[in-house]
Amino acid sequence: MSLEDPDETQVGRPSAGRATEARHRSRRGLIVAAVVLVLFGSSGSVWWIASQARTPEQRAADAAAPPPSQITGKVSDQQLVERMELTGKVETASRTVITGGRPQGTDRAVVTALPAAAGKSLRAGAVVAEVSGRPVLLLPGRFPAYRDLKAGDKGPDVQQLQRALQPLYGTAVNGTYGPATVEAVRKLYVAAGYEAPAGQGQSTTGGGGSPSGTARTGGAAAAGGTAPRGGAETDGGSGAAPGSDGGNGTKGSGGSGGTGGAGAPPATGPAKPGEVLPAAEVAYVGTLPATVVQVTAAVGDAADKPLLVLGSGGRQVRAALSADQRTRLRDLPADAVIRFGTGPYEGREGTLGSLDSPSDGKNGDQQGGKSGGQDGAATAGTAGTGPAGTAAGNGSGNGSGSGSGSGSEGGRHEALFVPTGAEAMEGSTQQIAVELRRSPKGSLTVPVSAVWTDLGGSSTVTVTEGGKERNIPVEVLFTHEGLSAVHALDENLAAGQTVVLVRRGNPADSGSGGGSGDGSGGASGGASGGTDG
């Protein structure tokens, strides 16, 4: 006989029953879901078939053309102006590159001082640089110094020197380096704070030893005081006031050269300061005052290279052009208006100075070339000592240059515009608006799509009034930015009238544009008629 626990024998049976019941419920759920999907699919199919079932009348209505309609515009009497918008940079009209040379009596040409900083304005007699202890003096002139001048010399370079000294010291212009010129050169050096070179390798101050008279204080002492070194940098090289006895000498000394006193060679005797003017110590620039555009050297550098760039001759604005823009500017009417926008010359008008392109074979502008080649190409050294050009431009083989140097490199086209008014800061950005064309008074302006051109080339605009239309012949003057300037050949066209731009939904009008457009720029009425009619 065995004893069994009744609860233990019944434990496994309820669990098996519950698992079987769960499987039955899952199977029933799948069947219900399948039935629902079938019902929804059938309903969707029926709806799609019903939606496609249309009567012939409905299909014909859907295929019919939309009701006729028009897009219209207005006639205006406002003048149509075509402008070219450019962006340029302000620069000086001409540029000169100052290059150093080895002074007499020195072994090397070394930059020992650069008193002229960028942006500084320099006048005649200013010291633009110091090379091996000797000054490079700035004077106005048309061509660079090409030889050392000495008492008794004659020639165009002597005349140029005398013209430069005349406003400062009343020097007569007679082409001979005489006593009056010697005295004026001495005063020029004294005003700058340096001793003037003496002839024959001697110095009247007793300093001796240097053919050029390299001592810087003897000349000032001889003048009765010690002139500040580089004084001409700030006072324009005037030294003593022109016209006074101390600075200009007596009026008779300036004019005596014309009668023979200054024209005759100096009498033999002790050498005098001013009897020599080395080419390495003078730089000629076409127009003064000049502004220091860039200092390209530093103290301690070798001086036989560009030292600084000077700009003179007013201001201009240089702008880059595309080939098409250059062509448009080349054909610019003489009465075209050029206005300056945002920039230092805003609101002012100007003129077109010159154009530059690769085909011109130039590096720099025409005006700048003229200024550099004739009116101020100069170097601090002797002829041929400087490189032919720098970043500032190409010169005449003596280290001087004109133009900005960008010229037409890389196929670039450029235009130079000359503004009116005061000078602006070098390098400033300036907007320029050039008026290329303006519709004449009495002409009208319509949207370009209002012009309908037939195969014969005749143009018309269609005026609509009170549901009625009439075609009016016109002459298209030019088209710009979606508008056409027209001259009405019929007096019935006036400002404020409504003109047809596009017709839609009328088969009879599909070809009313006449085929081709007006040919004056962009979409035309004819094209609109052929496409949208």
Coordinates of N, CA and C in Angstrom, one line a residue, residues 75-76 439-446 451 459-461 472-478 484-494:
V75 N 2.2 100.6 -69.4 CA 3.1 101.4 -70.2 C 3.5 102.5 -69.2
S76 N 4.9 102.8 -69.2 CA 5.4 103.9 -68.4 C 6.2 104.9 -69.2
S439 N 17.2 106.1 -72.3 CA 16.2 106.3 -73.3 C 15.9 107.7 -73.5
P440 N 15.7 108.2 -74.7 CA 15.5 109.6 -75.0 C 14.2 110.1 -74.4
K441 N 14.1 111.4 -74.2 CA 12.8 112.0 -73.7 C 11.7 111.7 -74.8
G442 N 10.5 111.4 -74.3 CA 9.4 111.2 -75.2 C 9.2 109.7 -75.5
S443 N 10.2 108.9 -75.2 CA 10.1 107.5 -75.4 C 9.3 106.9 -74.2
L444 N 8.8 105.6 -74.4 CA 8.0 104.9 -73.4 C 8.7 103.6 -73.0
T445 N 8.3 103.1 -71.8 CA 8.9 101.9 -71.4 C 7.8 100.8 -71.1
V446 N 8.0 99.6 -71.6 CA 7.0 98.5 -71.5 C 7.8 97.3 -71.0
V451 N 6.3 93.2 -76.2 CA 6.7 93.5 -77.5 C 6.5 92.2 -78.4
S459 N 7.7 95.3 -85.0 CA 7.3 95.1 -83.6 C 6.0 95.9 -83.3
T460 N 5.2 95.3 -82.4 CA 4.0 96.0 -82.0 C 3.8 95.7 -80.5
V461 N 2.9 96.5 -79.9 CA 2.4 96.2 -78.6 C 0.9 96.2 -78.7
I472 N -0.4 98.4 -81.8 CA 0.2 99.6 -82.0 C 1.7 99.4 -82.4
P473 N 2.1 99.8 -83.6 CA 3.5 99.6 -84.0 C 4.5 100.5 -83.2
V474 N 5.6 99.9 -82.9 CA 6.6 100.6 -82.1 C 8.0 100.3 -82.6
E475 N 8.9 101.1 -82.3 CA 10.4 100.9 -82.6 C 11.0 100.6 -81.2
V476 N 11.7 99.5 -81.1 CA 12.4 99.1 -79.9 C 13.8 99.8 -79.9
L477 N 14.0 100.6 -78.9 CA 15.3 101.3 -78.8 C 16.4 100.4 -78.1
F478 N 16.1 99.9 -77.0 CA 17.0 98.9 -76.3 C 16.2 98.3 -75.2
S484 N 11.7 97.2 -72.0 CA 12.1 97.7 -73.3 C 11.7 99.2 -73.4
A485 N 12.7 99.9 -73.9 CA 12.4 101.3 -74.2 C 11.9 101.4 -75.7
V486 N 10.8 101.9 -75.9 CA 10.2 101.9 -77.2 C 9.8 103.3 -77.6
H487 N 9.8 103.5 -78.9 CA 9.2 104.8 -79.5 C 8.0 104.4 -80.3
A488 N 6.9 104.9 -79.9 CA 5.6 104.6 -80.5 C 5.5 105.3 -81.9
L489 N 5.2 104.4 -82.9 CA 5.0 105.0 -84.2 C 3.5 105.4 -84.4
D490 N 2.7 105.2 -83.4 CA 1.3 105.6 -83.4 C 1.1 106.4 -82.2
E491 N 0.5 107.6 -82.3 CA 0.4 108.5 -81.2 C -0.6 108.0 -80.2
N492 N -1.3 106.9 -80.4 CA -2.4 106.4 -79.5 C -1.8 105.7 -78.3
L493 N -0.5 105.4 -78.3 CA 0.2 104.8 -77.2 C 0.6 105.8 -76.1
A494 N 0.2 105.6 -74.9 CA 0.5 106.6 -73.8 C 0.8 105.9 -72.5

